[in-house]
Amino acid sequence: MSGEATLDVLEAHLEAAELRLARLASHEAVERLQRSYGYYVDKGLWSAAADLFAEDGTWEWGQSGVYKGRERIRAALALRGPEGLAQGELNTHFTCQPIVTVAEDNMTAKARWRADMQLCKNGKGSWAEGTFENMYVNDDGVWKIASLHFYVTVECDYDLGWVVGDMPMEGPSEELPPDEPPTEVYQSLPEVYLPAYHYPNPVTGAQPKKPVLPDLPAGDDLGADISALSERIERLEDTRACEKLQRAYGYYVDKAMWDDVADLFVDESTLEIGGRGVFLGKKRVLEYMGIGLGPTGPQREQIINHQQFQGIVSVAEDGKTARGRWRAFVIGGSSWAPVNWGDCLYENHYRKIDGVWVMDKLHAPFTMYTLYSEGWHKTTTPNTRPESFPPPPDLPPTVIYLTYPNYYCEPFHYPNPVTGKDAPPPNPAAGGVANMADFADDER
Amino acid sequence: MSDQRRKELQERLARLQDEAQRREDYLAIIRCQRAYGFYIDKGYWREASNLFTQDATYEQGVDGVYEGRERIHELIVKLSGGNPGPGLPFGQLNEHFQLQPVITIAQDGASAQGRWHALSMTGQYGEHAEWGEGVYENRYRKEDGVWKISALRFYPNFVAPYEGGWASLKPVEGDWRSPELADFPSDRPPSETYKPYPDIFTPPFHYVHPVTGEEVKS
């Protein structure tokens, strides 16, 4: 290869690396934008929230109808009250679980998010939860919200809780009618609705295109450095892909999309949730979900939100496997089953097969489950067991433990990020670890 | 000509290596704070305090500023019920969700700031249960290639009893310092005072508005 031809190849690789890094930076910018929206509306900073939109941006909240343009959005947000909140009002929007998809040309992006809301208006407290499907635009290097569409899943009276204390969504404002009626007509709990996913199933769906590049020249120092950079970029993309896999799992479970859940697994995968034992392979995962948890698709008068928060993803140096510690914040219940809060941990394994990250081992020890009507100081579930759940497991539980009010700590898959040392096992003298021998007869 | 072009490509590579470093830093800072939360949840106080720099500060509510890693360790233990751990006593729930990070890395890549949203579920079985909400505005510093917390500033907005929730809270009157710290005075007075919910307080933003580039007044 001539000198110039070699340089052409090097340049093509740098070009590709530059775009990949720009798209990763855009991913961060979209996160910043939407999380800022949450922080601003929390405190009634309507004007700052409206300024996050593109000039011709749109905003639609539940059945509000569509407001078009930044100034109309500013006015629509202000329907909630004057700028800044009045004493006693609460408008907290925990803005979480992003699945961000930046377009290949880095000019637009889409994202699914969820918000958990703690609200108080006129002295009445409520919880609410719902899903965003938003679009973003790269306006000359500055990312802006092009469209915000929030789908309300539930709003409920604080004292009564969901299913029992569901509150209907408000319709379009008469004081400030929207520019267009609601794009989708639906109702929140006790009715159910499935906001369309902007992305295909991360495992079985179409995969992002990778640029086809000529091989880097062997024995070229610059080529070797570029290759090392590409590896680093791939590890960053791997981390984001594992986050997406786990968050997608949560969004599918929320809506009882069992086929999509099972499609995140492969035949060699395992699943172990609570104390129900180990299920082997994709088919058994589907049985676990479908037989154990009910029919496919969202069901009236039921909510089974499994919100995936706080992920720590560690990709192995070779990029072939990864681990993830996560928590699930569970909002569960129906008119025929207990209404509860759940708090659950994950220590999961992921594996990359032919360039696609899949769920290798899902391991979800429960921390605490309680009835909404009681609270965790009064009632909790000590743990589930294989015989408490319709489909029997393939293998017994890998670990026997009791949940809150007892103490169990699933080992951390990562060393302390600062000291680099593994955390020791818990000290029994702390007093929370149940002695399982005391329960031996009970368990068998 | 070829030499000149190679040199330009080398410079471009160096710029991209810096870019990759920033993306890695972003994830590393988020990892550090999320790890902090998972340690606190399970009573791993030493692992949590080891995430701080030697000269770090910790300030919560109007409790004042505590300086230095050892003081911070002692503070965390006191604020969490006093059990030395690692672990929690029977019946204690200490879940502190670390959510919604907005991370801003300094131009030189050596320090950063982060805003986080905290949701907490705490309590003692048979006695009490609470929901909590608040905002962190923290600082981070990179030492020998490792990101650490150099200043933790937590602005609790409320800790509300499970029965009645936040709607049942009354405005705080006078001193609302944490009672657990009565015998453990801070090294410096609070850097600012405020009243939590049901009063309205917006913790100051460390970052400018992402679109207008202007400061957002709290």
PDB file of C-alpha atoms in Angstrom, chain A residues 3-4 6-8 10-11 14-15 17-18 21 24-25 28 31-33 35-36 38-40 42-43 45 48-49 51-53 85-90 92-96 118-120 123-127 142-144 158-159 220 222 225-226 229 232-233 236 239-240 243 247 309-314 325-327 329 341 343 345 367-368 370-380 404-410 412-419 421-427 429-433, chain B residues 1-3 5-6 8-10 12-13 15-24 26-27 30-39 41-44 46-48 50-52 69 83-93 95-105 115-136 146-149 157-158 160-167 171 197-203 205-212 216-218:
ATOM      1  CA  GLY A   3       1.875   6.010   1.931  1.00  0.00           C
ATOM      2  CA  GLU A   4      -1.181   8.014   0.964  1.00  0.00           C
ATOM      3  CA  THR A   6      -2.321   3.888   4.204  1.00  0.00           C
ATOM      4  CA  LEU A   7      -3.183   7.339   5.483  1.00  0.00           C
ATOM      5  CA  ASP A   8      -6.568   7.120   3.750  1.00  0.00           C
ATOM      6  CA  LEU A  10      -6.166   5.562   9.012  1.00  0.00           C
ATOM      7  CA  GLU A  11      -8.273   8.619   8.322  1.00  0.00           C
ATOM      8  CA  LEU A  14     -10.508   8.111  12.789  1.00  0.00           C
ATOM      9  CA  GLU A  15     -13.590   9.441  11.037  1.00  0.00           C
ATOM     10  CA  ALA A  17     -14.216   6.819  15.842  1.00  0.00           C
ATOM     11  CA  GLU A  18     -15.060  10.512  15.875  1.00  0.00           C
ATOM     12  CA  LEU A  21     -17.607   9.349  20.304  1.00  0.00           C
ATOM     13  CA  LEU A  24     -21.788   8.848  23.000  1.00  0.00           C
ATOM     14  CA  ALA A  25     -21.443  12.531  23.966  1.00  0.00           C
ATOM     15  CA  GLU A  28     -24.928  12.225  27.768  1.00  0.00           C
ATOM     16  CA  GLU A  31     -29.583  12.542  29.673  1.00  0.00           C
ATOM     17  CA  ARG A  32     -28.636  15.988  30.946  1.00  0.00           C
ATOM     18  CA  LEU A  33     -31.524  17.628  29.096  1.00  0.00           C
ATOM     19  CA  ARG A  35     -32.939  15.073  33.894  1.00  0.00           C
ATOM     20  CA  SER A  36     -32.790  18.876  34.010  1.00  0.00           C
ATOM     21  CA  GLY A  38     -37.197  16.853  35.925  1.00  0.00           C
ATOM     22  CA  TYR A  39     -35.248  19.076  38.309  1.00  0.00           C
ATOM     23  CA  TYR A  40     -36.885  22.224  36.940  1.00  0.00           C
ATOM     24  CA  ASP A  42     -39.813  19.681  40.602  1.00  0.00           C
ATOM     25  CA  LYS A  43     -39.614  23.251  41.829  1.00  0.00           C
ATOM     26  CA  LEU A  45     -39.324  26.464  37.318  1.00  0.00           C
ATOM     27  CA  ALA A  48     -36.400  27.041  32.594  1.00  0.00           C
ATOM     28  CA  ALA A  49     -38.225  23.826  31.659  1.00  0.00           C
ATOM     29  CA  ASP A  51     -36.393  26.774  27.500  1.00  0.00           C
ATOM     30  CA  LEU A  52     -35.183  23.175  27.073  1.00  0.00           C
ATOM     31  CA  PHE A  53     -37.411  22.840  23.992  1.00  0.00           C
ATOM     32  CA  LEU A  85     -44.243  26.395  43.976  1.00  0.00           C
ATOM     33  CA  ALA A  86     -46.569  27.700  46.655  1.00  0.00           C
ATOM     34  CA  GLN A  87     -45.934  26.648  50.258  1.00  0.00           C
ATOM     35  CA  GLY A  88     -47.023  23.032  50.784  1.00  0.00           C
ATOM     36  CA  GLU A  89     -47.019  22.075  47.115  1.00  0.00           C
ATOM     37  CA  LEU A  90     -44.905  19.131  46.036  1.00  0.00           C
ATOM     38  CA  THR A  92     -41.233  15.827  42.568  1.00  0.00           C
ATOM     39  CA  HIS A  93     -40.453  13.985  39.315  1.00  0.00           C
ATOM     40  CA  PHE A  94     -37.789  11.301  39.722  1.00  0.00           C
ATOM     41  CA  THR A  95     -36.721  11.034  36.079  1.00  0.00           C
ATOM     42  CA  CYS A  96     -35.189   7.625  35.520  1.00  0.00           C
ATOM     43  CA  GLN A 118     -44.524  12.546  44.663  1.00  0.00           C
ATOM     44  CA  LEU A 119     -47.208  15.221  44.520  1.00  0.00           C
ATOM     45  CA  CYS A 120     -49.121  17.457  46.855  1.00  0.00           C
ATOM     46  CA  GLY A 123     -53.134  19.532  50.946  1.00  0.00           C
ATOM     47  CA  LYS A 124     -53.759  16.175  49.201  1.00  0.00           C
ATOM     48  CA  GLY A 125     -50.774  13.900  48.686  1.00  0.00           C
ATOM     49  CA  SER A 126     -50.521  11.500  45.756  1.00  0.00           C
ATOM     50  CA  TRP A 127     -48.137   9.176  43.953  1.00  0.00           C
ATOM     51  CA  VAL A 142     -26.910  22.146  21.258  1.00  0.00           C
ATOM     52  CA  TRP A 143     -29.353  19.358  22.052  1.00  0.00           C
ATOM     53  CA  LYS A 144     -32.970  20.403  22.599  1.00  0.00           C
ATOM     54  CA  TYR A 158     -51.450   8.707  48.866  1.00  0.00           C
ATOM     55  CA  ASP A 159     -53.497   7.154  51.659  1.00  0.00           C
ATOM     56  CA  ASP A 220       1.878   1.005  11.749  1.00  0.00           C
ATOM     57  CA  LEU A 222      -0.626   5.214  14.419  1.00  0.00           C
ATOM     58  CA  ASP A 225      -3.084   3.562  18.562  1.00  0.00           C
ATOM     59  CA  ILE A 226      -6.283   3.930  16.555  1.00  0.00           C
ATOM     60  CA  LEU A 229      -8.925   3.800  20.801  1.00  0.00           C
ATOM     61  CA  ARG A 232     -11.967   1.824  24.345  1.00  0.00           C
ATOM     62  CA  ILE A 233     -14.950   3.179  22.426  1.00  0.00           C
ATOM     63  CA  LEU A 236     -18.141   2.472  26.357  1.00  0.00           C
ATOM     64  CA  THR A 239     -21.639  -0.398  28.927  1.00  0.00           C
ATOM     65  CA  ARG A 240     -24.476   1.540  27.320  1.00  0.00           C
ATOM     66  CA  GLU A 243     -27.722  -0.616  30.548  1.00  0.00           C
ATOM     67  CA  ARG A 247     -33.737  -1.198  31.381  1.00  0.00           C
ATOM     68  CA  PHE A 309     -32.556   2.014  38.850  1.00  0.00           C
ATOM     69  CA  GLN A 310     -28.963   2.782  39.818  1.00  0.00           C
ATOM     70  CA  GLY A 311     -27.130   0.332  37.563  1.00  0.00           C
ATOM     71  CA  ILE A 312     -23.435  -0.385  38.064  1.00  0.00           C
ATOM     72  CA  VAL A 313     -22.274  -2.129  34.898  1.00  0.00           C
ATOM     73  CA  SER A 314     -18.787  -3.635  34.689  1.00  0.00           C
ATOM     74  CA  ARG A 325     -25.776  -4.532  40.021  1.00  0.00           C
ATOM     75  CA  TRP A 326     -29.178  -2.833  39.888  1.00  0.00           C
ATOM     76  CA  ARG A 327     -32.171  -2.209  42.033  1.00  0.00           C
ATOM     77  CA  PHE A 329     -38.376  -0.339  42.704  1.00  0.00           C
ATOM     78  CA  TRP A 341     -44.276  -2.013  47.375  1.00  0.00           C
ATOM     79  CA  ASP A 343     -37.541  -3.351  46.717  1.00  0.00           C
ATOM     80  CA  LEU A 345     -31.665  -6.118  44.025  1.00  0.00           C
ATOM     81  CA  THR A 367     -34.716  -6.864  49.823  1.00  0.00           C
ATOM     82  CA  MET A 368     -38.217  -6.004  51.042  1.00  0.00           C
ATOM     83  CA  THR A 370     -44.713  -4.971  51.915  1.00  0.00           C
ATOM     84  CA  LEU A 371     -48.423  -4.276  51.558  1.00  0.00           C
ATOM     85  CA  TYR A 372     -49.224  -0.720  50.497  1.00  0.00           C
ATOM     86  CA  SER A 373     -51.951  -0.543  53.140  1.00  0.00           C
ATOM     87  CA  GLU A 374     -49.513  -1.445  55.929  1.00  0.00           C
ATOM     88  CA  GLY A 375     -45.943  -0.293  55.237  1.00  0.00           C
ATOM     89  CA  TRP A 376     -42.603  -2.017  55.873  1.00  0.00           C
ATOM     90  CA  HIS A 377     -42.682  -1.350  59.624  1.00  0.00           C
ATOM     91  CA  LYS A 378     -45.784  -3.524  59.927  1.00  0.00           C
ATOM     92  CA  THR A 379     -45.864  -6.247  57.283  1.00  0.00           C
ATOM     93  CA  THR A 380     -43.261  -7.864  55.055  1.00  0.00           C
ATOM     94  CA  TYR A 404     -36.391  -7.681  55.479  1.00  0.00           C
ATOM     95  CA  PRO A 405     -36.863  -7.368  58.443  1.00  0.00           C
ATOM     96  CA  ASN A 406     -33.856  -9.722  58.326  1.00  0.00           C
ATOM     97  CA  TYR A 407     -30.670  -8.639  56.631  1.00  0.00           C
ATOM     98  CA  TYR A 408     -29.099 -10.123  53.554  1.00  0.00           C
ATOM     99  CA  CYS A 409     -26.421  -8.555  51.358  1.00  0.00           C
ATOM    100  CA  GLU A 410     -25.825 -10.045  47.949  1.00  0.00           C
ATOM    101  CA  PHE A 412     -20.891  -6.865  45.269  1.00  0.00           C
ATOM    102  CA  HIS A 413     -19.521  -8.026  41.913  1.00  0.00           C
ATOM    103  CA  TYR A 414     -17.077  -5.090  41.809  1.00  0.00           C
ATOM    104  CA  PRO A 415     -14.253  -4.031  44.119  1.00  0.00           C
ATOM    105  CA  ASN A 416     -14.552  -0.704  45.900  1.00  0.00           C
ATOM    106  CA  PRO A 417     -14.114   1.868  43.087  1.00  0.00           C
ATOM    107  CA  VAL A 418     -11.563   3.816  45.148  1.00  0.00           C
ATOM    108  CA  THR A 419      -9.606   1.223  47.146  1.00  0.00           C
ATOM    109  CA  LYS A 421     -10.459  -4.050  47.257  1.00  0.00           C
ATOM    110  CA  ASP A 422     -13.453  -6.349  47.626  1.00  0.00           C
ATOM    111  CA  ALA A 423     -15.882  -5.566  50.434  1.00  0.00           C
ATOM    112  CA  PRO A 424     -15.748  -8.075  53.316  1.00  0.00           C
ATOM    113  CA  PRO A 425     -18.756 -10.265  54.121  1.00  0.00           C
ATOM    114  CA  PRO A 426     -21.218  -8.711  56.578  1.00  0.00           C
ATOM    115  CA  ASN A 427     -20.396  -8.862  60.271  1.00  0.00           C
ATOM    116  CA  ALA A 429     -22.420  -9.074  65.162  1.00  0.00           C
ATOM    117  CA  ALA A 430     -24.317  -6.288  63.390  1.00  0.00           C
ATOM    118  CA  GLY A 431     -27.302  -8.425  64.289  1.00  0.00           C
ATOM    119  CA  GLY A 432     -29.360  -8.629  61.119  1.00  0.00           C
ATOM    120  CA  VAL A 433     -28.311 -11.893  59.476  1.00  0.00           C
TER     121      VAL A 433
ATOM    122  CA  MET B   1       3.132  16.020   2.263  1.00  0.00           C
ATOM    123  CA  SER B   2       2.619  12.535   3.632  1.00  0.00           C
ATOM    124  CA  ASP B   3       4.496  13.456   6.849  1.00  0.00           C
ATOM    125  CA  ARG B   5      -0.825  14.515   6.873  1.00  0.00           C
ATOM    126  CA  ARG B   6       0.333  11.829   9.318  1.00  0.00           C
ATOM    127  CA  GLU B   8      -2.470  15.934  11.434  1.00  0.00           C
ATOM    128  CA  LEU B   9      -3.960  12.480  11.903  1.00  0.00           C
ATOM    129  CA  GLN B  10      -1.899  12.038  15.056  1.00  0.00           C
ATOM    130  CA  ARG B  12      -6.784  14.236  15.585  1.00  0.00           C
ATOM    131  CA  LEU B  13      -6.217  10.940  17.382  1.00  0.00           C
ATOM    132  CA  ARG B  15      -8.190  14.914  20.496  1.00  0.00           C
ATOM    133  CA  LEU B  16     -10.309  11.791  20.237  1.00  0.00           C
ATOM    134  CA  GLN B  17      -8.385  10.102  23.044  1.00  0.00           C
ATOM    135  CA  ASP B  18      -9.279  13.104  25.224  1.00  0.00           C
ATOM    136  CA  GLU B  19     -12.907  12.723  24.161  1.00  0.00           C
ATOM    137  CA  ALA B  20     -12.894   9.024  25.076  1.00  0.00           C
ATOM    138  CA  GLN B  21     -11.376   9.939  28.444  1.00  0.00           C
ATOM    139  CA  ARG B  22     -14.272  12.304  29.169  1.00  0.00           C
ATOM    140  CA  ARG B  23     -16.822   9.637  28.304  1.00  0.00           C
ATOM    141  CA  GLU B  24     -15.007   7.206  30.625  1.00  0.00           C
ATOM    142  CA  TYR B  26     -18.590  10.452  33.092  1.00  0.00           C
ATOM    143  CA  LEU B  27     -19.338   6.778  33.681  1.00  0.00           C
ATOM    144  CA  ILE B  30     -21.686   7.966  38.136  1.00  0.00           C
ATOM    145  CA  ARG B  31     -20.378   4.569  39.223  1.00  0.00           C
ATOM    146  CA  CYS B  32     -18.729   6.101  42.307  1.00  0.00           C
ATOM    147  CA  GLN B  33     -21.943   7.763  43.500  1.00  0.00           C
ATOM    148  CA  ARG B  34     -24.127   4.729  42.753  1.00  0.00           C
ATOM    149  CA  ALA B  35     -21.640   2.536  44.650  1.00  0.00           C
ATOM    150  CA  TYR B  36     -21.937   4.934  47.587  1.00  0.00           C
ATOM    151  CA  GLY B  37     -25.706   4.340  47.623  1.00  0.00           C
ATOM    152  CA  PHE B  38     -25.423   0.552  47.473  1.00  0.00           C
ATOM    153  CA  TYR B  39     -22.932   0.561  50.377  1.00  0.00           C
ATOM    154  CA  ASP B  41     -28.150   0.590  51.826  1.00  0.00           C
ATOM    155  CA  LYS B  42     -26.430  -2.406  53.375  1.00  0.00           C
ATOM    156  CA  GLY B  43     -24.556  -0.809  56.253  1.00  0.00           C
ATOM    157  CA  TYR B  44     -21.143  -0.839  54.572  1.00  0.00           C
ATOM    158  CA  ARG B  46     -16.273   1.890  55.713  1.00  0.00           C
ATOM    159  CA  GLU B  47     -16.656   1.085  52.032  1.00  0.00           C
ATOM    160  CA  ALA B  48     -18.776   4.244  51.685  1.00  0.00           C
ATOM    161  CA  ASN B  50     -13.453   5.114  51.529  1.00  0.00           C
ATOM    162  CA  LEU B  51     -15.013   6.720  48.429  1.00  0.00           C
ATOM    163  CA  PHE B  52     -14.099  10.168  49.802  1.00  0.00           C
ATOM    164  CA  ARG B  69     -12.513  11.161  55.768  1.00  0.00           C
ATOM    165  CA  ASN B  83     -24.293   0.074  64.373  1.00  0.00           C
ATOM    166  CA  PRO B  84     -20.633  -0.375  63.319  1.00  0.00           C
ATOM    167  CA  GLY B  85     -21.460  -2.911  60.601  1.00  0.00           C
ATOM    168  CA  PRO B  86     -20.736  -3.969  58.002  1.00  0.00           C
ATOM    169  CA  GLY B  87     -24.375  -4.916  58.045  1.00  0.00           C
ATOM    170  CA  LEU B  88     -27.553  -3.673  59.667  1.00  0.00           C
ATOM    171  CA  PRO B  89     -29.303  -4.802  62.831  1.00  0.00           C
ATOM    172  CA  PHE B  90     -32.508  -6.813  62.582  1.00  0.00           C
ATOM    173  CA  GLY B  91     -35.385  -4.682  61.363  1.00  0.00           C
ATOM    174  CA  GLN B  92     -33.464  -1.660  60.056  1.00  0.00           C
ATOM    175  CA  LEU B  93     -34.248  -0.575  56.503  1.00  0.00           C
ATOM    176  CA  GLU B  95     -32.457   2.169  51.307  1.00  0.00           C
ATOM    177  CA  HIS B  96     -31.029   5.301  49.673  1.00  0.00           C
ATOM    178  CA  PHE B  97     -31.700   5.351  45.922  1.00  0.00           C
ATOM    179  CA  GLN B  98     -29.193   7.412  43.894  1.00  0.00           C
ATOM    180  CA  LEU B  99     -31.079   8.741  40.869  1.00  0.00           C
ATOM    181  CA  GLN B 100     -31.066  11.238  38.011  1.00  0.00           C
ATOM    182  CA  PRO B 101     -27.392  12.293  37.730  1.00  0.00           C
ATOM    183  CA  VAL B 102     -26.371  15.500  35.974  1.00  0.00           C
ATOM    184  CA  ILE B 103     -22.578  15.385  35.792  1.00  0.00           C
ATOM    185  CA  THR B 104     -20.354  18.302  34.781  1.00  0.00           C
ATOM    186  CA  ILE B 105     -16.661  17.586  34.309  1.00  0.00           C
ATOM    187  CA  ARG B 115     -26.533  16.769  40.961  1.00  0.00           C
ATOM    188  CA  TRP B 116     -28.442  13.682  42.091  1.00  0.00           C
ATOM    189  CA  HIS B 117     -31.953  12.938  43.256  1.00  0.00           C
ATOM    190  CA  ALA B 118     -32.319  10.822  46.397  1.00  0.00           C
ATOM    191  CA  LEU B 119     -35.331   8.687  47.231  1.00  0.00           C
ATOM    192  CA  SER B 120     -35.140   6.861  50.537  1.00  0.00           C
ATOM    193  CA  MET B 121     -37.063   4.130  52.322  1.00  0.00           C
ATOM    194  CA  THR B 122     -35.999   3.920  55.930  1.00  0.00           C
ATOM    195  CA  GLY B 123     -37.406   2.567  59.159  1.00  0.00           C
ATOM    196  CA  GLN B 124     -37.352   0.026  61.944  1.00  0.00           C
ATOM    197  CA  TYR B 125     -39.602  -3.007  61.831  1.00  0.00           C
ATOM    198  CA  GLY B 126     -42.373  -2.865  64.422  1.00  0.00           C
ATOM    199  CA  GLU B 127     -41.719   0.815  65.044  1.00  0.00           C
ATOM    200  CA  HIS B 128     -41.668   3.252  62.147  1.00  0.00           C
ATOM    201  CA  ALA B 129     -41.239   3.696  58.394  1.00  0.00           C
ATOM    202  CA  GLU B 130     -40.437   6.791  56.331  1.00  0.00           C
ATOM    203  CA  TRP B 131     -40.216   8.043  52.771  1.00  0.00           C
ATOM    204  CA  GLY B 132     -37.465  10.559  52.081  1.00  0.00           C
ATOM    205  CA  GLU B 133     -36.635  12.879  49.203  1.00  0.00           C
ATOM    206  CA  GLY B 134     -33.757  15.246  48.576  1.00  0.00           C
ATOM    207  CA  VAL B 135     -31.069  16.494  46.232  1.00  0.00           C
ATOM    208  CA  TYR B 136     -27.299  16.097  46.257  1.00  0.00           C
ATOM    209  CA  VAL B 146      -9.354   7.456  40.378  1.00  0.00           C
ATOM    210  CA  TRP B 147     -12.524   9.508  40.875  1.00  0.00           C
ATOM    211  CA  LYS B 148     -13.427  10.213  44.502  1.00  0.00           C
ATOM    212  CA  ILE B 149     -16.058  12.286  46.290  1.00  0.00           C
ATOM    213  CA  ASN B 157     -36.381  18.014  51.349  1.00  0.00           C
ATOM    214  CA  PHE B 158     -38.390  15.763  53.624  1.00  0.00           C
ATOM    215  CA  ALA B 160     -42.136  11.764  55.963  1.00  0.00           C
ATOM    216  CA  PRO B 161     -43.868   9.104  58.050  1.00  0.00           C
ATOM    217  CA  TYR B 162     -45.369   6.257  56.029  1.00  0.00           C
ATOM    218  CA  GLU B 163     -48.758   6.959  57.612  1.00  0.00           C
ATOM    219  CA  GLY B 164     -49.998  10.247  56.213  1.00  0.00           C
ATOM    220  CA  GLY B 165     -46.901  10.785  54.060  1.00  0.00           C
ATOM    221  CA  TRP B 166     -45.577  14.207  53.065  1.00  0.00           C
ATOM    222  CA  ALA B 167     -49.014  15.845  53.167  1.00  0.00           C
ATOM    223  CA  PRO B 171     -43.287  23.503  58.627  1.00  0.00           C
ATOM    224  CA  TYR B 197     -40.803  20.904  52.698  1.00  0.00           C
ATOM    225  CA  PRO B 198     -43.563  22.055  53.173  1.00  0.00           C
ATOM    226  CA  ASP B 199     -41.513  25.226  52.679  1.00  0.00           C
ATOM    227  CA  ILE B 200     -40.170  25.550  49.149  1.00  0.00           C
ATOM    228  CA  PHE B 201     -36.424  25.490  48.608  1.00  0.00           C
ATOM    229  CA  THR B 202     -34.539  24.837  45.386  1.00  0.00           C
ATOM    230  CA  PRO B 203     -30.995  23.599  45.964  1.00  0.00           C
ATOM    231  CA  PHE B 205     -27.737  24.315  40.457  1.00  0.00           C
ATOM    232  CA  HIS B 206     -24.020  23.797  39.861  1.00  0.00           C
ATOM    233  CA  TYR B 207     -24.595  23.984  36.108  1.00  0.00           C
ATOM    234  CA  VAL B 208     -25.992  26.506  33.668  1.00  0.00           C
ATOM    235  CA  HIS B 209     -29.157  25.853  31.677  1.00  0.00           C
ATOM    236  CA  PRO B 210     -28.287  23.246  29.004  1.00  0.00           C
ATOM    237  CA  VAL B 211     -29.920  25.255  26.197  1.00  0.00           C
ATOM    238  CA  THR B 212     -29.744  28.951  27.105  1.00  0.00           C
ATOM    239  CA  VAL B 216     -30.933  29.064  36.603  1.00  0.00           C
ATOM    240  CA  LYS B 217     -31.924  30.966  39.715  1.00  0.00           C
ATOM    241  CA  SER B 218     -33.049  28.786  42.553  1.00  0.00           C
TER     242      SER B 218
END
